[in-house]
GROMACS .gro file of C-alpha atoms in nm:
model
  341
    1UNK     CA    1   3.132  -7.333   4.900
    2UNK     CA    2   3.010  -6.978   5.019
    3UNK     CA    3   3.266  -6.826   4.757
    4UNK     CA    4   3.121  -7.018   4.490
    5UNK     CA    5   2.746  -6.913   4.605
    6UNK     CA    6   2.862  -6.534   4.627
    7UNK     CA    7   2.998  -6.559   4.219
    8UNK     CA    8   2.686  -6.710   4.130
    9UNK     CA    9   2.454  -6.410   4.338
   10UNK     CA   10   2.673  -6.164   4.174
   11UNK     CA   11   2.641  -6.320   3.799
   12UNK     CA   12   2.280  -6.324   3.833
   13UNK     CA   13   2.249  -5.934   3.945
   14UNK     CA   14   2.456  -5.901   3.652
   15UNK     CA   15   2.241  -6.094   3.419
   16UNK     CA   16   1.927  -5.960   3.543
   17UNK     CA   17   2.059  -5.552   3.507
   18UNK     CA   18   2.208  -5.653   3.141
   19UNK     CA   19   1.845  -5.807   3.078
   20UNK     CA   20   1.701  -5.523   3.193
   21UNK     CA   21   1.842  -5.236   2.951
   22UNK     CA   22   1.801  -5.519   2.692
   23UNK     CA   23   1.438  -5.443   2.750
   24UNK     CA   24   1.453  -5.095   2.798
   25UNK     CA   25   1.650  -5.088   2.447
   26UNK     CA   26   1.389  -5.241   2.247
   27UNK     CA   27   1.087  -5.067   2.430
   28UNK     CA   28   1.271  -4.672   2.288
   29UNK     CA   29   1.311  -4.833   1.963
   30UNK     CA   30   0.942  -5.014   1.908
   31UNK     CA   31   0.849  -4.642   2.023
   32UNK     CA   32   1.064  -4.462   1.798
   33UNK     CA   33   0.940  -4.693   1.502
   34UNK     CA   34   0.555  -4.658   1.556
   35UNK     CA   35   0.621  -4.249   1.527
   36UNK     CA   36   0.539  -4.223   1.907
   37UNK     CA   37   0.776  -3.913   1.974
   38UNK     CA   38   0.646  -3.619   2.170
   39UNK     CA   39   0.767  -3.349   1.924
   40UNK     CA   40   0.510  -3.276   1.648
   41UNK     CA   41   0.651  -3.246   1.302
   42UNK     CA   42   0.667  -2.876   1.194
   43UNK     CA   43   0.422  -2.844   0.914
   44UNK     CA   44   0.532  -2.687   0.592
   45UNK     CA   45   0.457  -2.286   0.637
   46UNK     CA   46   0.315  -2.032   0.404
   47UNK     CA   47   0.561  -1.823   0.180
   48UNK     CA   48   0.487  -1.439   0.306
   49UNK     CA   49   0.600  -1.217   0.029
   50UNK     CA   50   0.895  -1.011   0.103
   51UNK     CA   51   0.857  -0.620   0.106
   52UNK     CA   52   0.959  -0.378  -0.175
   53UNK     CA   53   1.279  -0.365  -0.050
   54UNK     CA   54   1.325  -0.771  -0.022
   55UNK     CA   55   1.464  -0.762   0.335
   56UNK     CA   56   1.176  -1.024   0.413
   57UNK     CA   57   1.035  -0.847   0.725
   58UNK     CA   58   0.695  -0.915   0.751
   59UNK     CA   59   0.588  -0.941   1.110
   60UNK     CA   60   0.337  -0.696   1.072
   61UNK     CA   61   0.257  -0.752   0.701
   62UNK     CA   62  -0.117  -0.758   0.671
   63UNK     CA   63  -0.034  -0.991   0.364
   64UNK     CA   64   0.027  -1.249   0.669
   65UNK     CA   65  -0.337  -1.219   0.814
   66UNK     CA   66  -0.462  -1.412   0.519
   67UNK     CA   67  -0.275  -1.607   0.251
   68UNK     CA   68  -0.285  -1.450  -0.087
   69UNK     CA   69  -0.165  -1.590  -0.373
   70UNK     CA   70   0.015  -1.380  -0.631
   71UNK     CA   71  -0.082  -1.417  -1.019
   72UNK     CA   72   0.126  -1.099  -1.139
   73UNK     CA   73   0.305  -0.851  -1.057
   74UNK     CA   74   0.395  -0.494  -1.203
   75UNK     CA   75   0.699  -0.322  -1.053
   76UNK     CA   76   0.778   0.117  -1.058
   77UNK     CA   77   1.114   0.171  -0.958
   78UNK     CA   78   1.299   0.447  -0.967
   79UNK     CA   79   1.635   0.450  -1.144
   80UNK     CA   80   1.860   0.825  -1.008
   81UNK     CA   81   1.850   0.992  -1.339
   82UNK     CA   82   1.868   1.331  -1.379
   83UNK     CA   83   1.645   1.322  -1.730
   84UNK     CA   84   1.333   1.431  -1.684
   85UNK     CA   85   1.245   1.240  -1.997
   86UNK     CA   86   1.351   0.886  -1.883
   87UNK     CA   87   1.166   0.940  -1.576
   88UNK     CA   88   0.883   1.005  -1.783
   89UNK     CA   89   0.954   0.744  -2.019
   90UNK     CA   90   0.990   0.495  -1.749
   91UNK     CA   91   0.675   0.534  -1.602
   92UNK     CA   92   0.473   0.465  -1.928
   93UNK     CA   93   0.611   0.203  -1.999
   94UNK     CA   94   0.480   0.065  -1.692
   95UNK     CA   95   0.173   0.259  -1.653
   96UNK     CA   96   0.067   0.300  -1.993
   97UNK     CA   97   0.119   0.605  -2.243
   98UNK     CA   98  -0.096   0.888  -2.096
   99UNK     CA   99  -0.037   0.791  -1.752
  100UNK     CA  100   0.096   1.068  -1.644
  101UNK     CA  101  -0.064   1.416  -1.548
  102UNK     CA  102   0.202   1.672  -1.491
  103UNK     CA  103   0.171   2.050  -1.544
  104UNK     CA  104   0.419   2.058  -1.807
  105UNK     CA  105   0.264   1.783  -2.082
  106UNK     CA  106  -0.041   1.992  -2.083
  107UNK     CA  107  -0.098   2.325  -2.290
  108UNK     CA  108  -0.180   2.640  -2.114
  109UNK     CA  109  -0.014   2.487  -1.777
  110UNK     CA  110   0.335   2.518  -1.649
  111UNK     CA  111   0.520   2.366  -1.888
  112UNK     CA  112   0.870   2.506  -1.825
  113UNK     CA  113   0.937   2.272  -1.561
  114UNK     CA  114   0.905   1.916  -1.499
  115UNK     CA  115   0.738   1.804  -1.213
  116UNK     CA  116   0.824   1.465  -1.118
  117UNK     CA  117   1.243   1.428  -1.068
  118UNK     CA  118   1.456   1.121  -0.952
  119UNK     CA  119   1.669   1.146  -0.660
  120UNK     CA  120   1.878   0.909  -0.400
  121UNK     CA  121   1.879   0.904  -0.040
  122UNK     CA  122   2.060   0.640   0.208
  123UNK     CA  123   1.663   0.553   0.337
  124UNK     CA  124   1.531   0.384   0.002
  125UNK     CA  125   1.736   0.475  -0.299
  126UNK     CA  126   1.650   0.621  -0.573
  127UNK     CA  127   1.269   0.748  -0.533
  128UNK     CA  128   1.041   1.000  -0.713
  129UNK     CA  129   0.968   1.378  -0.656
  130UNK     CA  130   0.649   1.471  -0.757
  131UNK     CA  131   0.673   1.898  -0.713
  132UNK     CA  132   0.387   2.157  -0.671
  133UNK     CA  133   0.381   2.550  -0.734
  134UNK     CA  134   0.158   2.709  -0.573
  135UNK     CA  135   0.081   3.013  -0.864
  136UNK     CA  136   0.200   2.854  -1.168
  137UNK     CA  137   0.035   2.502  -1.157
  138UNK     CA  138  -0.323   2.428  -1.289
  139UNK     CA  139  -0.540   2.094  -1.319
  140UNK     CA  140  -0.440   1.928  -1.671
  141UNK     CA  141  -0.391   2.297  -1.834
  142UNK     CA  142  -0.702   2.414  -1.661
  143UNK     CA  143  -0.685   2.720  -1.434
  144UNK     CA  144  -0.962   2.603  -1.198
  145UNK     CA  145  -1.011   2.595  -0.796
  146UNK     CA  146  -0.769   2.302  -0.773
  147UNK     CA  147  -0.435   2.142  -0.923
  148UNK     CA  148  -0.265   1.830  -1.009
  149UNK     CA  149   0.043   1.666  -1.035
  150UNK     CA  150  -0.055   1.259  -1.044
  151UNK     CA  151   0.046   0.901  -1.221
  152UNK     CA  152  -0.255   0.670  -1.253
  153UNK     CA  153  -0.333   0.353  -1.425
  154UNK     CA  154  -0.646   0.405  -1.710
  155UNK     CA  155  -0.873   0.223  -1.975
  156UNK     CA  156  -0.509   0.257  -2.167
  157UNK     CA  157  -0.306   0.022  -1.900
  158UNK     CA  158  -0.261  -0.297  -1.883
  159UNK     CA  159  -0.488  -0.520  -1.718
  160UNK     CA  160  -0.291  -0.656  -1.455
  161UNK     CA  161  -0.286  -0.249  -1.326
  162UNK     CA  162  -0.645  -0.223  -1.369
  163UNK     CA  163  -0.886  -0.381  -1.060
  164UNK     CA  164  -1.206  -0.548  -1.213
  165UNK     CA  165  -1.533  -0.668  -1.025
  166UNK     CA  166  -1.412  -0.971  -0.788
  167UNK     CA  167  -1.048  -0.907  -0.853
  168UNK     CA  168  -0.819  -0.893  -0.505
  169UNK     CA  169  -0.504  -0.668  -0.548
  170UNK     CA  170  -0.221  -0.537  -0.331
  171UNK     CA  171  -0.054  -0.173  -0.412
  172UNK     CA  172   0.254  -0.157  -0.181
  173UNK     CA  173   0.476   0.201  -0.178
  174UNK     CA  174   0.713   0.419  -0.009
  175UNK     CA  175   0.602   0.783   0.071
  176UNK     CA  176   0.757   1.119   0.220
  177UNK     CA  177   0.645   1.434   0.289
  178UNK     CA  178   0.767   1.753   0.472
  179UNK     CA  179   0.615   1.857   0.810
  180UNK     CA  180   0.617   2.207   0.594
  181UNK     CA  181   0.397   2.164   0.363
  182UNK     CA  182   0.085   2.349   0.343
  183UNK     CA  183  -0.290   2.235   0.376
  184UNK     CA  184  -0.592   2.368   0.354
  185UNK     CA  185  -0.947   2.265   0.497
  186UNK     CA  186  -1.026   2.159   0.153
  187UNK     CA  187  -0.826   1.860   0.016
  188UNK     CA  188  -0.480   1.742  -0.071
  189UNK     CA  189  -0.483   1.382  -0.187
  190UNK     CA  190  -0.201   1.149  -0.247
  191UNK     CA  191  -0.371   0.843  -0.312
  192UNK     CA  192  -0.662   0.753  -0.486
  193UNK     CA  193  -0.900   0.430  -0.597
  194UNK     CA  194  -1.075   0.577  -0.895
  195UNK     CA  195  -1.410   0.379  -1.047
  196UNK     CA  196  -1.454   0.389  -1.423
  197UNK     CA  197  -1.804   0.388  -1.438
  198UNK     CA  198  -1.939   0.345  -1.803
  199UNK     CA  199  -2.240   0.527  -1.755
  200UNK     CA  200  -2.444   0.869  -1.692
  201UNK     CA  201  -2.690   0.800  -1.476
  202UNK     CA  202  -2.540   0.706  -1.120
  203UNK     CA  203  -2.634   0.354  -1.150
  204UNK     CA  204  -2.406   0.201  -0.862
  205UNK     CA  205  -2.261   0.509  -0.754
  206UNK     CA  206  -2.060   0.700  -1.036
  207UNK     CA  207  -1.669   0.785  -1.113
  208UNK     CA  208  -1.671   1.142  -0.989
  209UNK     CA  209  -1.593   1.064  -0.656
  210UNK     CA  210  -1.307   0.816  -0.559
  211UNK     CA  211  -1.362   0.482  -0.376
  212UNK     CA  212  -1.065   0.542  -0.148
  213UNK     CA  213  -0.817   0.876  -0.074
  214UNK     CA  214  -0.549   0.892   0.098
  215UNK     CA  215  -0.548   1.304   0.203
  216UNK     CA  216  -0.431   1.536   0.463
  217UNK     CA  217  -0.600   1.874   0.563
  218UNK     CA  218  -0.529   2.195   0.799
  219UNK     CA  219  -0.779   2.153   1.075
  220UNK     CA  220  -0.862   2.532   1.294
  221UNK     CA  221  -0.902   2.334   1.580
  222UNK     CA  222  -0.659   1.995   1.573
  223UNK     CA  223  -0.375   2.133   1.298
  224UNK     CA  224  -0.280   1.885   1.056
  225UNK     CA  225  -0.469   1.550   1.008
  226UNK     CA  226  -0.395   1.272   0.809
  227UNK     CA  227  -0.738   1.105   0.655
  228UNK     CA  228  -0.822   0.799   0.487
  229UNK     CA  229  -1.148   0.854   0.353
  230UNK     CA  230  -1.419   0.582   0.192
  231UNK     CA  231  -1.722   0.738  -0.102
  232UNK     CA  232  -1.994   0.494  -0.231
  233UNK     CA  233  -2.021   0.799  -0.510
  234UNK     CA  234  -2.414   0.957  -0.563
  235UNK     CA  235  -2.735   0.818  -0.492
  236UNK     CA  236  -2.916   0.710  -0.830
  237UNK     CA  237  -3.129   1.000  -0.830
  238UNK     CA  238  -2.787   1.203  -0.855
  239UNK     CA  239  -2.781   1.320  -0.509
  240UNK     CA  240  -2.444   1.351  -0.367
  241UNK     CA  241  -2.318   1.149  -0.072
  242UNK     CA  242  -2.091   1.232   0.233
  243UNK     CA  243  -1.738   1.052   0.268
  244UNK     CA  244  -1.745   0.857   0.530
  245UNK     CA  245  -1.378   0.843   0.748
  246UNK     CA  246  -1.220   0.550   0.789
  247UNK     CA  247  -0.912   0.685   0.986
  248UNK     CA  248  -0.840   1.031   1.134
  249UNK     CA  249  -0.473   1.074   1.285
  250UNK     CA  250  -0.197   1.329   1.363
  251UNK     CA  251  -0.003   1.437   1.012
  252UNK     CA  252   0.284   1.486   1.238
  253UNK     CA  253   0.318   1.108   1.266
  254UNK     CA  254   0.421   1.064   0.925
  255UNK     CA  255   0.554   1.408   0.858
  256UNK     CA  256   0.955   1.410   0.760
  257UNK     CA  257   0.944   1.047   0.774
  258UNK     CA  258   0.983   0.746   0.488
  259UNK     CA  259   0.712   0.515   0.572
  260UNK     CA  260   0.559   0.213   0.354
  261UNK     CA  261   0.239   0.211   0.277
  262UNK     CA  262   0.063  -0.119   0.222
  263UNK     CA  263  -0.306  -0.160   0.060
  264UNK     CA  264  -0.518  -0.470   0.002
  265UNK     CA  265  -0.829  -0.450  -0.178
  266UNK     CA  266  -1.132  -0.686  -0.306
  267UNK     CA  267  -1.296  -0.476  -0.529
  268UNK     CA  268  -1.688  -0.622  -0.492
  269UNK     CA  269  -2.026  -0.462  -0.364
  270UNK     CA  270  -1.902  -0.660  -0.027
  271UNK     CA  271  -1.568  -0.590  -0.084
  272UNK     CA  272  -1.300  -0.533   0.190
  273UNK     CA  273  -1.047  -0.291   0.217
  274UNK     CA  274  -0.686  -0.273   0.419
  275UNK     CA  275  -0.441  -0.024   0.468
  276UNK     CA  276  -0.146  -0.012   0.702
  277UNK     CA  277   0.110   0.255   0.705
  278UNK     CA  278   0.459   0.174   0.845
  279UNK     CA  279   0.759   0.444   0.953
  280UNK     CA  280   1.052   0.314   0.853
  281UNK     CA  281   1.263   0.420   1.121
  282UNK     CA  282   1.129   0.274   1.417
  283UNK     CA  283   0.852   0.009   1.253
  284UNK     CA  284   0.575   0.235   1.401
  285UNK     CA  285   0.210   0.183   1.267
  286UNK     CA  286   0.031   0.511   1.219
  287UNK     CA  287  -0.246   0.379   1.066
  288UNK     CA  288  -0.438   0.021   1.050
  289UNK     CA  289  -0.757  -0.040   0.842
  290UNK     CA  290  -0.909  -0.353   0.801
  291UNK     CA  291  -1.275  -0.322   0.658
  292UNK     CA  292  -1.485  -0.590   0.560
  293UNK     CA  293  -1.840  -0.543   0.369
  294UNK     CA  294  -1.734  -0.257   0.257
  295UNK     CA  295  -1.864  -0.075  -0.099
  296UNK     CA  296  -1.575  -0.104  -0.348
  297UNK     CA  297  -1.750  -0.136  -0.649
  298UNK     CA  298  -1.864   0.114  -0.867
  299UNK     CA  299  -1.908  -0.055  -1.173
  300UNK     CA  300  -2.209  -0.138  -1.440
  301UNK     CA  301  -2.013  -0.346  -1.670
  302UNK     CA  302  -1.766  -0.585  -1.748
  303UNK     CA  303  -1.555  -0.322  -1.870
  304UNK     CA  304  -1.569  -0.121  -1.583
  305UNK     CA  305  -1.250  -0.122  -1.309
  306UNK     CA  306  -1.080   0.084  -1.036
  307UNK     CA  307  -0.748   0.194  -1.045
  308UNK     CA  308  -0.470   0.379  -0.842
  309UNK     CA  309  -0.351   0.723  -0.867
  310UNK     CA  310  -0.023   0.875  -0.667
  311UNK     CA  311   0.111   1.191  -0.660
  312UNK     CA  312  -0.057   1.545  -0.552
  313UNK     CA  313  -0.388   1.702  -0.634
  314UNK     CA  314  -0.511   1.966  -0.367
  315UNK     CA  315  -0.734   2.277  -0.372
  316UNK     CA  316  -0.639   2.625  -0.483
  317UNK     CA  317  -1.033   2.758  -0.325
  318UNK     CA  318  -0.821   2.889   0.028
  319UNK     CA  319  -0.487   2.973  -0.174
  320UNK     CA  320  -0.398   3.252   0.138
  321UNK     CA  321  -0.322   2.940   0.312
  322UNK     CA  322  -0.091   2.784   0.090
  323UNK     CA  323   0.276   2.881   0.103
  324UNK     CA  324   0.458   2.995  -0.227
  325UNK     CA  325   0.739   2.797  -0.201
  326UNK     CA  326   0.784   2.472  -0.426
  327UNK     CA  327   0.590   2.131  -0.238
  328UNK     CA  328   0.798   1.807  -0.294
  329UNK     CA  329   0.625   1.490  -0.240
  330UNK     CA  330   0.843   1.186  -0.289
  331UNK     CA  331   0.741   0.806  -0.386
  332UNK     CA  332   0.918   0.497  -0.410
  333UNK     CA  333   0.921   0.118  -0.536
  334UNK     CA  334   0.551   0.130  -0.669
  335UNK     CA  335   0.394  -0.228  -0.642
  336UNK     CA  336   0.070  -0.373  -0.791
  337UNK     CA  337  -0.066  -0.736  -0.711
  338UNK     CA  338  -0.325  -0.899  -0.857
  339UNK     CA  339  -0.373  -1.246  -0.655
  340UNK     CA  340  -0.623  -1.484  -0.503
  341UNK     CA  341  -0.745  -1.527  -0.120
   0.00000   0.00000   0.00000
């Protein structure tokens, strides 16, 4: 009798643990079917545009601080020719005819040379070389106080180059220059936002001065500076303004070095204005702008836009200071972005 009492004991603890995970069985799967688990889904994420060079890096994009939507896109690449004219050739047809103001298309200037090459490196590729003589080069066949080697986008471009009133764009490059070169305390620009202003009278500024420059000078005191420098052009009564700085930084930090250069711009009397400059080799920023309510309008009109200009315009007035030898400024993988914010 007590063996039959002990089977019976032991069936029931055997029941009641089966019973038991029974429960525990349909408890994880009412759970799992009301959606109850503790992960959250991930939710879908943003597409961050890839740099020039498409590797996709873009930790410290400043595209990723605010999503912006890209309508079109122009592309400037460089090819590693050795003809002067299909460089030339290939930068109109992106640019525009006319976009291009090199010492040797103009009269009068040095014309026995060309001054922007192609060449290769292991860095970016194939990039351009925009050169500079210090005796022989003048400002669009002008023999003036200054000189210019530059591309730019004009009232002969495209519109999806050209920035008008409201419009947010992105111009993304590659840049290089020698710790070598010479500066004065005057100017050497490399970039530029230039107004076209279709009027006389300084309404809103005028198109003398640019919005934005991207410039390095020889300071007495501090050596070489790299500048970043912001104009709201002349009062209306024609009175000139000051530039006011929006970044002053060692030259040395960029000198010898490939680094990407990254601008975002709403061009509006509120407008905003980034820049970030990237070295290549070790993902260093030198420089990080982020305005907001800033002045980048200098329009009257409908017709009226801002555009970009690269390459090298700098003052002959202190010429003692400027070495003989040939200047080589080099550019790569141009990009221009119009988009939405």
């Amino acid at each position: 009798m007590s063996t039959n009492n002990n089977s019976e004991n032991i069936l029931h603890e055997t029941l009641k643990v089966l019973l038991y995970f029974f429960l525990i069985a349909l408890v994880i799967t009412a759970i799992s079917a009301c959606g109850g688990s503790t992960q959250s889904p991930t939710p879908p994420e943003a597409v961050s545009l890839p740099d020039s060079q498409g590797d996709g890096d873009t930790n410290e994009d400043p595209a990723e601080q605010e999503v912006f939507t890209v309508t079109s896109e122009v592309m400037l690449v460089a090819t590693g020719t050795d003809s002067a004219s299909e460089t030339y050739a290939s930068i109109e047809r992106v640019f525009g005819e006319g976009s291009i103001e090199a010492p040797d298309l103009f009269e009068g200037d040095h014309t026995d040379t060309a001054h922007i090459l192609e060449e290769t490196d292991s860095t970016v590729g194939p990039h351009f070389v925009f050169l500079a003589h210090r005796d022989e080069d003048f400002n669009k066949g002008v023999q003036s106080d200054r000189q210019r080697n530059e591309i730019k986008t004009y009232d002969k471009s495209e519109n999806e180059v050209l920035g008008f009133e409201g419009e947010t764009m992105q111009f993304e490059w590659y840049f290089h220059i020698s710790s070598e070169m010479s500066l004065t305390s005057k100017f050497s620009h490399f970039f530029q936002l230039k107004a076209r202003n279709d009027t006389e009278d300084n309404t809103n500024g005028n198109d003398d001065q640019p919005v934005i420059t991207l410039s390095a000078v020889e300071k007495d005191s501090s050596g070489k500076e790299l500048q970043v420098r912001h104009s709201v052009g002349f009062n209306a009564d024609g009175s000139s303004t000051s530039d006011v700085y929006l970044i002053r930084t060692n030259f040395n930090d960029i000198a010898d070095e490939w680094v990407k250069v990254f601008v975002q711009a709403t061009f509006s009397e509120e407008g905003s204005f980034v820049m970030q400059i990237t070295r290549l080799r070790d993902s260093a920023i030198i420089v990080d702008i982020n305005e907001t309510n800033i002045d980048m309008w200098r329009g009257v009109s409908s017709d009226d836009f801002v555009r970009p200009k690269w390459g090298i315009y700098r003052s002959t007035a202190e010429i003692d200071k400027l070495r003989q030898q040939e200047e080589r400024v080099k550019f790569a993988n141009f990009a221009i972005r119009k988009g939405t914010l």
